């Protein structure tokens, strides 16, 4: 089609032919189309049945039909119809492409004979579930609502907590075919303008037919992750967590059809904190945080360190001489460690794909068949099961699922290096782990901040759950325009 043909015509007959080809009215069963005669002029309504609120559409149709009973001026039909489209969101458009996109997004498009513009009314009612507490971010105390797959609901859940007129929710559409709604969310007088510009420009540069995996696909376009397994953005399904990061100066990205919101930029330490720590008093929150840190360290280093002592028992002090199996069994110990670690990964993947009704049976199989029988036949030693299980629990204690999987890969690499080169291999592996994290950046943000580069005050806030009234300044790593949280305080971090 030429540019002229993509404009809405004043002839409704021509518009019907264009929309019939554009929308496939004679093919797709879910495209709704209705013509009403108003004071002798034809008025066409276009919508998608599964994306609109049927009651709203029916009510609008009734209001337009009633024009015939109360109006007589045939020369002002477009103006009269426009006034009868009572809705809080209304606009006029001239492009056929824009009209088609609005229809596919769940809006109602109205065309009036003799009018070269289309009326667009927001009557969306996307199918989906209600706000529920996310399974991966449960808390003992706190709100029970969570983001859903509806970007409009997610915006409302955030607005409810951030009632600031400076909260901005820019929206754009990504994907030549999917035209997925993507929103950039930030507080205008807090967030760094450079960061906002970077995120916006990276999204605008995306040229792809569709976002098949919504936010994850978008993340891969915004951030190049081919060189590292570690997560460069943090995902959250909790509106309170998202709001807390907005107040700090972060820029959030919401994608329609996804219940997760991306937080940018993030560091390694953003992935090891959990909302539960901030729902308890600072002392208890600090205790919970340290236990979690201990679990993360155990998930990384416990198994390779135990393997080192098994392979080189002379390095053990006398009071720890009991560590290590008395009988190594029929399989080399390093092979046992790798097989047991992979076996737990099999179970994790199986649990994801197992219906809830049979998940108990899966647990019995894991405990009885894989655990007890594997030990009895000599495939595993009891100590292997113990230490692999502790490492697995540490992985589950990691708040970020993406970080826990990356640490699992690092743990297996450490096991292989330790088995191959002993102490040198373990030290080399730990050094490489630290170097990879040091050289990693998330939107020009050092991944190990505030450890590298070191910031004493910010590091103290990482190690200890500090009371909110004491945190008078926002984290300097996001370069906030307004770094004050409360009244006057010490210099910014």
Short mmCIF file of C-alpha atoms in Angstrom, two decimals:
data_model
loop_
_atom_site.label_atom_id
_atom_site.label_comp_id
_atom_site.label_asym_id
_atom_site.label_seq_id
_atom_site.Cartn_x
_atom_site.Cartn_y
_atom_site.Cartn_z
CA UNK A 1 0.00 0.00 0.00
CA UNK A 2 1.07 3.57 -0.63
CA UNK A 3 1.23 6.20 2.09
CA UNK A 4 -2.03 7.69 0.78
CA UNK A 5 -3.84 4.37 1.10
CA UNK A 6 -2.67 4.01 4.71
CA UNK A 7 -4.65 7.10 5.68
CA UNK A 8 -8.24 6.72 6.83
CA UNK A 9 -10.64 7.80 4.08
CA UNK A 10 -13.76 9.91 4.41
CA UNK A 11 -15.62 7.17 2.51
CA UNK A 12 -16.64 4.41 4.86
CA UNK A 13 -16.94 1.95 1.96
CA UNK A 14 -13.27 2.42 1.09
CA UNK A 15 -12.32 2.09 4.75
CA UNK A 16 -14.17 -1.23 4.98
CA UNK A 17 -12.17 -2.68 2.11
CA UNK A 18 -8.90 -1.53 3.68
CA UNK A 19 -9.77 -2.89 7.12
CA UNK A 20 -11.09 -6.16 5.70
CA UNK A 21 -7.70 -6.80 4.09
CA UNK A 22 -5.74 -5.41 7.03
CA UNK A 23 -7.51 -7.35 9.79
CA UNK A 24 -8.64 -10.44 7.90
CA UNK A 25 -12.28 -9.94 8.86
CA UNK A 26 -13.39 -12.85 6.69
CA UNK A 27 -10.78 -15.19 8.23
CA UNK A 28 -10.31 -14.43 11.93
CA UNK A 29 -13.32 -15.39 14.02
CA UNK A 30 -12.38 -13.18 16.98
CA UNK A 31 -12.38 -9.85 15.13
CA UNK A 32 -15.64 -8.11 15.98
CA UNK A 33 -17.34 -5.86 13.41
CA UNK A 34 -20.65 -4.03 13.67
CA UNK A 35 -22.36 -1.40 11.49
CA UNK A 36 -25.03 0.95 12.87
CA UNK A 37 -27.10 3.51 10.92
CA UNK A 38 -27.11 6.87 12.69
CA UNK A 39 -29.27 9.64 11.16
CA UNK A 40 -28.82 8.07 7.74
CA UNK A 41 -25.01 7.66 8.04
CA UNK A 42 -23.16 4.39 8.58
CA UNK A 43 -20.97 3.98 11.66
CA UNK A 44 -18.58 1.01 11.87
CA UNK A 45 -17.20 -0.52 15.08
CA UNK A 46 -14.08 -2.75 15.13
CA UNK A 47 -12.76 -4.72 18.12
CA UNK A 48 -11.24 -8.02 19.23
CA UNK A 49 -13.75 -10.11 21.17
CA UNK A 50 -11.29 -11.63 23.64
CA UNK A 51 -9.61 -8.34 24.59
CA UNK A 52 -12.54 -5.98 25.21
CA UNK A 53 -15.05 -5.62 28.01
CA UNK A 54 -18.27 -6.79 26.36
CA UNK A 55 -20.47 -4.78 28.72
CA UNK A 56 -18.65 -1.53 27.85
CA UNK A 57 -18.91 -2.19 24.12
CA UNK A 58 -22.62 -3.00 24.42
CA UNK A 59 -23.24 0.16 26.44
CA UNK A 60 -21.44 2.31 23.84
CA UNK A 61 -23.47 0.71 21.05
CA UNK A 62 -26.69 1.53 22.93
CA UNK A 63 -25.65 5.16 23.39
CA UNK A 64 -24.87 5.52 19.69
CA UNK A 65 -28.16 3.90 18.65
CA UNK A 66 -30.07 6.30 20.93
CA UNK A 67 -28.83 9.19 18.78
CA UNK A 68 -31.61 8.33 16.33
CA UNK A 69 -34.20 8.99 19.05
CA UNK A 70 -32.90 12.31 20.37
CA UNK A 71 -30.99 14.04 17.55
CA UNK A 72 -32.01 15.39 14.13
CA UNK A 73 -29.00 17.26 12.70
CA UNK A 74 -27.67 14.91 9.99
CA UNK A 75 -24.78 17.25 9.16
CA UNK A 76 -23.12 16.82 12.55
CA UNK A 77 -23.22 13.04 12.92
CA UNK A 78 -19.43 12.68 13.55
CA UNK A 79 -19.52 15.31 16.31
CA UNK A 80 -22.62 13.76 17.90
CA UNK A 81 -21.14 10.24 17.80
CA UNK A 82 -17.91 11.56 19.31
CA UNK A 83 -19.82 13.09 22.23
CA UNK A 84 -21.71 9.84 22.84
CA UNK A 85 -18.50 7.81 23.16
CA UNK A 86 -18.36 8.37 26.89
CA UNK A 87 -15.06 7.04 28.18
CA UNK A 88 -12.14 8.31 30.26
CA UNK A 89 -9.65 7.47 27.48
CA UNK A 90 -10.47 8.72 23.99
CA UNK A 91 -8.43 9.88 21.00
CA UNK A 92 -8.64 10.49 17.26
CA UNK A 93 -6.21 8.97 14.76
CA UNK A 94 -5.73 9.24 11.00
CA UNK A 95 -3.52 6.24 10.19
CA UNK A 96 -4.92 2.84 9.24
CA UNK A 97 -1.82 1.17 10.69
CA UNK A 98 -2.34 2.93 14.02
CA UNK A 99 -6.01 1.97 14.00
CA UNK A 100 -5.15 -1.69 13.33
CA UNK A 101 -2.61 -1.68 16.17
CA UNK A 102 -5.17 -0.19 18.56
CA UNK A 103 -7.73 -2.83 17.60
CA UNK A 104 -5.21 -5.63 18.16
CA UNK A 105 -4.35 -4.07 21.53
CA UNK A 106 -7.95 -4.40 22.72
CA UNK A 107 -9.33 -0.93 22.00
CA UNK A 108 -12.54 -0.07 20.18
CA UNK A 109 -12.14 1.79 16.86
CA UNK A 110 -15.15 3.71 15.49
CA UNK A 111 -15.39 4.98 11.88
CA UNK A 112 -18.10 7.41 10.74
CA UNK A 113 -19.04 7.87 7.09
CA UNK A 114 -17.76 11.25 5.92
CA UNK A 115 -15.08 11.50 8.64
CA UNK A 116 -11.42 10.93 7.68
CA UNK A 117 -10.41 10.16 11.25
CA UNK A 118 -11.11 7.22 13.53
CA UNK A 119 -12.31 7.45 17.12
CA UNK A 120 -10.45 5.19 19.55
CA UNK A 121 -12.02 4.20 22.88
CA UNK A 122 -10.23 2.22 25.56
CA UNK A 123 -12.46 -0.70 26.53
CA UNK A 124 -9.70 -3.21 27.24
CA UNK A 125 -10.29 -6.14 29.54
CA UNK A 126 -7.34 -8.47 29.14
CA UNK A 127 -7.79 -12.09 30.22
CA UNK A 128 -5.61 -12.99 33.17
CA UNK A 129 -5.36 -13.70 36.86
CA UNK A 130 -5.71 -11.33 39.78
CA UNK A 131 -2.83 -9.88 41.80
CA UNK A 132 -1.46 -12.69 43.96
CA UNK A 133 1.62 -13.05 46.14
CA UNK A 134 4.48 -14.32 43.92
CA UNK A 135 5.67 -17.82 44.78
CA UNK A 136 9.36 -16.90 44.53
CA UNK A 137 9.19 -13.81 46.79
CA UNK A 138 6.96 -14.81 49.70
CA UNK A 139 7.24 -13.00 53.03
CA UNK A 140 5.93 -13.79 56.50
CA UNK A 141 4.79 -10.19 57.01
CA UNK A 142 3.83 -7.83 54.22
CA UNK A 143 1.49 -7.32 51.30
CA UNK A 144 0.09 -10.31 49.41
CA UNK A 145 -0.39 -8.65 46.04
CA UNK A 146 1.93 -9.16 43.10
CA UNK A 147 2.32 -8.07 39.53
CA UNK A 148 0.24 -9.82 36.88
CA UNK A 149 0.51 -10.24 33.12
CA UNK A 150 -1.50 -7.03 32.60
CA UNK A 151 0.67 -3.93 32.20
CA UNK A 152 -2.26 -1.64 33.11
CA UNK A 153 -2.81 -3.43 36.41
CA UNK A 154 0.93 -3.39 37.11
CA UNK A 155 1.05 0.36 36.55
CA UNK A 156 -1.86 0.77 38.98
CA UNK A 157 -0.21 -1.41 41.63
CA UNK A 158 2.88 0.79 41.43
CA UNK A 159 0.97 4.09 41.38
CA UNK A 160 -0.82 2.99 44.54
CA UNK A 161 2.51 2.95 46.37
CA UNK A 162 4.22 5.86 44.60
CA UNK A 163 1.69 8.70 44.67
CA UNK A 164 4.20 11.16 43.28
CA UNK A 165 3.31 13.45 40.41
CA UNK A 166 6.90 12.99 39.18
CA UNK A 167 6.43 9.26 38.58
CA UNK A 168 6.71 8.73 34.84
CA UNK A 169 5.53 5.71 32.87
CA UNK A 170 6.67 6.10 29.26
CA UNK A 171 5.12 3.55 26.92
CA UNK A 172 6.27 2.35 23.53
CA UNK A 173 5.65 -0.62 21.29
CA UNK A 174 8.41 -3.06 20.40
CA UNK A 175 8.35 -5.63 17.62
CA UNK A 176 7.26 -5.15 14.04
CA UNK A 177 4.66 -7.89 14.39
CA UNK A 178 4.10 -8.34 18.12
CA UNK A 179 3.86 -4.58 18.84
CA UNK A 180 4.39 -5.43 22.49
CA UNK A 181 3.65 -2.67 25.00
CA UNK A 182 6.81 -1.77 26.93
CA UNK A 183 6.89 0.86 29.67
CA UNK A 184 9.87 2.66 31.19
CA UNK A 185 9.13 3.68 34.77
CA UNK A 186 11.07 6.19 36.89
CA UNK A 187 10.69 9.18 39.20
CA UNK A 188 11.58 12.19 37.09
CA UNK A 189 13.36 14.32 39.70
CA UNK A 190 15.30 11.40 41.22
CA UNK A 191 16.46 9.08 38.42
CA UNK A 192 19.60 9.90 36.47
CA UNK A 193 18.63 11.45 33.08
CA UNK A 194 21.58 9.70 31.46
CA UNK A 195 20.36 6.32 32.68
CA UNK A 196 16.83 7.05 31.47
CA UNK A 197 18.17 8.08 28.06
CA UNK A 198 20.32 4.94 27.81
CA UNK A 199 17.46 2.56 28.63
CA UNK A 200 15.07 4.41 26.32
CA UNK A 201 17.51 4.49 23.40
CA UNK A 202 18.38 0.79 23.77
CA UNK A 203 14.70 -0.13 23.61
CA UNK A 204 14.02 2.19 20.67
CA UNK A 205 16.88 0.59 18.72
CA UNK A 206 15.32 -2.88 18.93
CA UNK A 207 14.38 -4.10 15.47
CA UNK A 208 12.79 -7.55 15.68
CA UNK A 209 9.56 -9.14 14.53
CA UNK A 210 8.36 -9.95 18.05
CA UNK A 211 9.25 -10.42 21.70
CA UNK A 212 8.56 -14.13 21.97
CA UNK A 213 9.62 -14.31 25.63
CA UNK A 214 8.59 -10.74 26.49
CA UNK A 215 10.86 -9.29 29.21
CA UNK A 216 13.67 -11.84 28.81
CA UNK A 217 13.94 -11.17 25.09
CA UNK A 218 13.92 -7.45 25.81
CA UNK A 219 16.69 -7.88 28.38
CA UNK A 220 18.92 -9.61 25.82
CA UNK A 221 18.55 -6.65 23.50
CA UNK A 222 19.22 -4.05 26.20
CA UNK A 223 22.18 -5.87 27.78
CA UNK A 224 24.74 -8.08 26.10
CA UNK A 225 24.94 -11.19 28.28
CA UNK A 226 26.88 -13.51 26.00
CA UNK A 227 30.06 -13.12 28.07
CA UNK A 228 28.69 -13.84 31.55
CA UNK A 229 26.17 -16.22 33.13
CA UNK A 230 25.40 -13.75 35.91
CA UNK A 231 22.12 -11.77 35.82
CA UNK A 232 22.59 -8.12 34.86
CA UNK A 233 19.07 -7.03 35.78
CA UNK A 234 16.95 -7.95 38.74
CA UNK A 235 13.44 -9.26 38.28
CA UNK A 236 10.74 -8.73 40.86
CA UNK A 237 7.05 -9.57 40.98
CA UNK A 238 6.42 -7.53 44.12
CA UNK A 239 5.08 -3.95 43.76
CA UNK A 240 6.61 -2.93 47.09
CA UNK A 241 10.10 -4.04 45.97
CA UNK A 242 9.67 -2.21 42.67
CA UNK A 243 8.53 0.94 44.49
CA UNK A 244 11.51 0.81 46.86
CA UNK A 245 13.88 0.79 43.90
CA UNK A 246 12.03 3.67 42.26
CA UNK A 247 12.60 5.74 45.39
CA UNK A 248 16.30 4.88 45.22
CA UNK A 249 16.57 6.21 41.66
CA UNK A 250 16.46 3.04 39.58
CA UNK A 251 14.77 2.82 36.19
CA UNK A 252 12.24 -0.02 35.84
CA UNK A 253 11.03 -1.68 32.66
CA UNK A 254 7.59 -3.30 32.43
CA UNK A 255 6.54 -5.52 29.55
CA UNK A 256 2.94 -6.46 28.86
CA UNK A 257 2.17 -10.21 29.31
CA UNK A 258 4.95 -10.54 31.93
CA UNK A 259 4.37 -10.52 35.71
CA UNK A 260 8.01 -9.54 36.30
CA UNK A 261 9.44 -6.03 36.30
CA UNK A 262 13.08 -5.43 35.36
CA UNK A 263 15.14 -3.26 37.71
CA UNK A 264 18.11 -1.42 36.21
CA UNK A 265 20.92 -1.02 36.95
CA UNK A 266 21.70 -3.78 39.43
CA UNK A 267 24.80 -5.12 41.15
CA UNK A 268 25.64 -8.54 42.55
CA UNK A 269 24.42 -7.47 45.98
CA UNK A 270 20.98 -6.50 44.69
CA UNK A 271 20.44 -10.18 43.92
CA UNK A 272 21.21 -11.37 47.44
CA UNK A 273 18.67 -9.21 49.30
CA UNK A 274 15.07 -10.16 49.99
CA UNK A 275 11.95 -8.25 51.03
CA UNK A 276 11.66 -10.36 54.20
CA UNK A 277 14.71 -8.60 55.66
CA UNK A 278 12.87 -5.27 55.53
CA UNK A 279 9.70 -6.70 57.08
CA UNK A 280 11.53 -7.46 60.34
CA UNK A 281 13.26 -5.22 62.87
CA UNK A 282 16.84 -4.32 61.83
CA UNK A 283 18.44 -6.82 64.22
CA UNK A 284 16.34 -9.73 62.95
CA UNK A 285 16.70 -8.50 59.38
CA UNK A 286 20.48 -8.52 59.75
CA UNK A 287 20.38 -12.04 61.19
CA UNK A 288 18.24 -13.28 58.29
CA UNK A 289 20.58 -11.56 55.83
CA UNK A 290 23.69 -13.18 57.32
CA UNK A 291 22.07 -16.60 57.28
CA UNK A 292 21.24 -16.03 53.62
CA UNK A 293 24.81 -14.92 52.89
CA UNK A 294 26.07 -18.06 54.61
CA UNK A 295 23.77 -20.17 52.45
CA UNK A 296 25.03 -18.48 49.27
CA UNK A 297 28.66 -19.04 50.29
CA UNK A 298 27.87 -22.68 51.10
CA UNK A 299 26.22 -23.15 47.70
CA UNK A 300 29.43 -21.97 46.05
CA UNK A 301 32.41 -23.16 48.07
CA UNK A 302 31.35 -25.93 50.46
CA UNK A 303 31.41 -28.81 47.98
CA UNK A 304 34.76 -27.97 46.29
CA UNK A 305 36.35 -27.26 49.69
CA UNK A 306 35.15 -30.62 51.05
CA UNK A 307 36.43 -32.33 47.90
CA UNK A 308 39.86 -30.75 48.43
CA UNK A 309 40.07 -32.15 51.95
CA UNK A 310 38.99 -35.57 50.71
CA UNK A 311 41.64 -35.59 47.98
CA UNK A 312 44.33 -34.11 50.25
CA UNK A 313 43.45 -35.25 53.80
CA UNK A 314 46.86 -34.16 55.16
CA UNK A 315 45.67 -30.57 54.94
CA UNK A 316 42.95 -31.20 57.54
CA UNK A 317 43.65 -30.23 61.16
CA UNK A 318 43.49 -33.09 63.65
CA UNK A 319 40.19 -31.99 65.19
CA UNK A 320 38.56 -32.16 61.71
CA UNK A 321 40.07 -35.47 60.71
CA UNK A 322 36.61 -37.08 60.64
CA UNK A 323 35.75 -35.19 57.45
CA UNK A 324 35.87 -37.40 54.40
CA UNK A 325 34.37 -40.80 53.60
CA UNK A 326 35.87 -43.90 55.21
CA UNK A 327 34.99 -45.83 52.05
CA UNK A 328 35.06 -44.01 48.72
CA UNK A 329 32.78 -46.58 47.09
CA UNK A 330 32.85 -47.96 43.57
CA UNK A 331 32.87 -44.58 41.79
CA UNK A 332 35.60 -41.91 42.01
CA UNK A 333 34.66 -39.25 44.52
CA UNK A 334 34.78 -36.38 42.03
CA UNK A 335 32.45 -38.26 39.69
CA UNK A 336 30.09 -38.83 42.61
CA UNK A 337 30.09 -35.11 43.38
CA UNK A 338 29.29 -34.14 39.79
CA UNK A 339 26.66 -36.86 39.39
CA UNK A 340 24.93 -35.93 42.64
CA UNK A 341 24.95 -32.24 41.69
CA UNK A 342 23.53 -32.99 38.25
CA UNK A 343 21.01 -35.35 39.83
CA UNK A 344 19.63 -32.54 42.00
CA UNK A 345 19.41 -30.35 38.89
CA UNK A 346 17.40 -33.14 37.20
CA UNK A 347 15.02 -33.14 40.16
CA UNK A 348 14.67 -29.35 40.11
CA UNK A 349 13.81 -29.35 36.41
CA UNK A 350 11.45 -32.29 36.91
CA UNK A 351 9.71 -30.47 39.78
CA UNK A 352 9.06 -27.46 37.52
CA UNK A 353 7.35 -29.66 34.93
CA UNK A 354 5.58 -31.94 37.42
CA UNK A 355 1.90 -31.27 38.16
CA UNK A 356 1.23 -30.38 41.78
CA UNK A 357 -0.88 -33.51 42.28
CA UNK A 358 2.11 -35.82 41.69
CA UNK A 359 4.87 -33.64 43.18
CA UNK A 360 4.73 -35.62 46.45
CA UNK A 361 5.40 -38.82 44.52
CA UNK A 362 8.42 -37.14 42.92
CA UNK A 363 9.77 -36.30 46.37
CA UNK A 364 9.39 -39.91 47.50
CA UNK A 365 11.21 -41.15 44.42
CA UNK A 366 14.04 -38.70 45.04
CA UNK A 367 14.37 -39.59 48.73
CA UNK A 368 13.98 -43.37 48.52
CA UNK A 369 15.21 -44.49 45.13
CA UNK A 370 17.90 -41.92 44.36
CA UNK A 371 19.02 -41.38 47.95
CA UNK A 372 18.86 -44.61 49.91
CA UNK A 373 19.23 -47.15 47.11
CA UNK A 374 22.04 -45.22 45.39
CA UNK A 375 24.00 -45.31 48.66
CA UNK A 376 23.29 -49.01 49.24
CA UNK A 377 24.53 -50.04 45.80
CA UNK A 378 27.71 -48.00 46.26
CA UNK A 379 27.02 -45.31 43.68
CA UNK A 380 27.22 -42.54 46.29
CA UNK A 381 28.76 -42.21 49.72
CA UNK A 382 26.54 -40.71 52.45
CA UNK A 383 28.81 -37.65 52.81
CA UNK A 384 28.39 -36.76 49.14
CA UNK A 385 24.62 -36.67 49.56
CA UNK A 386 25.02 -34.52 52.69
CA UNK A 387 27.27 -31.85 51.20
CA UNK A 388 25.50 -31.71 47.85
CA UNK A 389 22.19 -31.31 49.71
CA UNK A 390 23.62 -28.45 51.83
CA UNK A 391 24.89 -26.76 48.67
CA UNK A 392 21.47 -27.20 47.08
CA UNK A 393 19.71 -25.67 50.10
CA UNK A 394 22.12 -22.74 49.85
CA UNK A 395 21.11 -22.32 46.20
CA UNK A 396 17.45 -22.28 47.17
CA UNK A 397 18.23 -19.66 49.84
CA UNK A 398 19.56 -17.34 47.11
CA UNK A 399 16.78 -14.79 46.47
CA UNK A 400 17.59 -14.45 42.77
CA UNK A 401 16.81 -17.60 40.81
CA UNK A 402 19.09 -16.47 37.96
CA UNK A 403 22.01 -15.93 40.36
CA UNK A 404 21.48 -19.33 42.01
CA UNK A 405 21.77 -21.10 38.63
CA UNK A 406 24.89 -19.07 37.73
CA UNK A 407 26.44 -20.01 41.08
CA UNK A 408 25.62 -23.67 40.46
CA UNK A 409 27.62 -23.53 37.20
CA UNK A 410 30.47 -21.83 39.08
CA UNK A 411 30.35 -24.54 41.79
CA UNK A 412 30.64 -27.34 39.24
CA UNK A 413 33.58 -25.56 37.59
CA UNK A 414 35.26 -25.23 41.00
CA UNK A 415 34.75 -28.96 41.64
CA UNK A 416 36.38 -29.85 38.33
CA UNK A 417 39.31 -27.47 38.88
CA UNK A 418 39.84 -28.73 42.45
CA UNK A 419 39.78 -32.36 41.29
CA UNK A 420 42.28 -31.56 38.54
CA UNK A 421 44.79 -29.29 40.31
CA UNK A 422 44.08 -29.51 44.05
CA UNK A 423 44.65 -26.35 46.07
CA UNK A 424 45.97 -24.52 43.03
CA UNK A 425 42.79 -25.35 41.10
CA UNK A 426 40.52 -24.15 43.93
CA UNK A 427 42.45 -20.88 44.32
CA UNK A 428 42.51 -20.41 40.55
CA UNK A 429 38.78 -21.02 40.30
CA UNK A 430 37.95 -18.61 43.11
CA UNK A 431 40.21 -15.99 41.54
CA UNK A 432 38.56 -16.39 38.14
CA UNK A 433 35.13 -16.14 39.79
CA UNK A 434 36.12 -12.85 41.44
CA UNK A 435 37.72 -11.50 38.24
CA UNK A 436 34.65 -12.28 36.14
CA UNK A 437 32.45 -10.43 38.63
CA UNK A 438 34.90 -7.53 38.79
CA UNK A 439 34.95 -7.13 35.00
CA UNK A 440 31.16 -7.33 34.71
CA UNK A 441 29.11 -4.17 34.24
CA UNK A 442 25.36 -3.61 34.15
CA UNK A 443 24.57 -0.47 32.13
CA UNK A 444 28.01 0.96 32.99
CA UNK A 445 27.51 0.06 36.66
CA UNK A 446 30.28 -1.97 38.39
CA UNK A 447 28.77 -5.34 39.27
CA UNK A 448 30.61 -5.69 42.59
CA UNK A 449 29.87 -2.20 43.89
CA UNK A 450 30.19 -1.27 46.77
CA UNK A 451 32.94 -3.86 47.31
CA UNK A 452 34.79 -2.94 44.11
CA UNK A 453 35.11 0.04 43.90
CA UNK A 454 34.96 0.10 47.68
CA UNK A 455 32.42 2.31 49.43
CA UNK A 456 32.53 1.82 53.19
CA UNK A 457 29.14 3.28 54.07
CA UNK A 458 27.32 1.46 51.26
CA UNK A 459 29.09 -1.79 52.17
CA UNK A 460 27.95 -1.38 55.75
CA UNK A 461 24.36 -1.09 54.48
CA UNK A 462 24.86 -4.34 52.55
CA UNK A 463 26.20 -6.26 55.55
CA UNK A 464 23.68 -4.85 58.03
CA UNK A 465 19.98 -4.15 57.66
CA UNK A 466 20.04 -0.51 58.67
CA UNK A 467 16.92 1.18 60.03
CA UNK A 468 15.16 3.22 57.34
CA UNK A 469 15.20 6.56 59.25
CA UNK A 470 19.00 6.35 59.42
CA UNK A 471 19.35 5.90 55.65
CA UNK A 472 19.31 9.59 54.85
CA UNK A 473 20.93 9.29 51.41
CA UNK A 474 20.13 7.30 48.29
CA UNK A 475 22.73 4.89 46.84
CA UNK A 476 25.27 6.90 44.86
CA UNK A 477 25.70 4.12 42.28
CA UNK A 478 22.48 5.16 40.46
CA UNK A 479 23.59 8.83 40.40
CA UNK A 480 20.29 10.25 41.73
CA UNK A 481 19.50 13.89 41.01
CA UNK A 482 18.14 14.26 44.54
CA UNK A 483 20.22 12.10 46.87
CA UNK A 484 18.28 12.97 50.03
CA UNK A 485 15.84 10.42 51.44
CA UNK A 486 14.98 12.31 54.61
CA UNK A 487 16.16 15.59 56.09
CA UNK A 488 19.71 16.75 56.37
CA UNK A 489 22.30 14.05 56.72
CA UNK A 490 25.93 13.15 56.13
CA UNK A 491 27.56 13.47 52.77
CA UNK A 492 26.34 11.22 49.99
CA UNK A 493 27.92 7.83 49.57
#
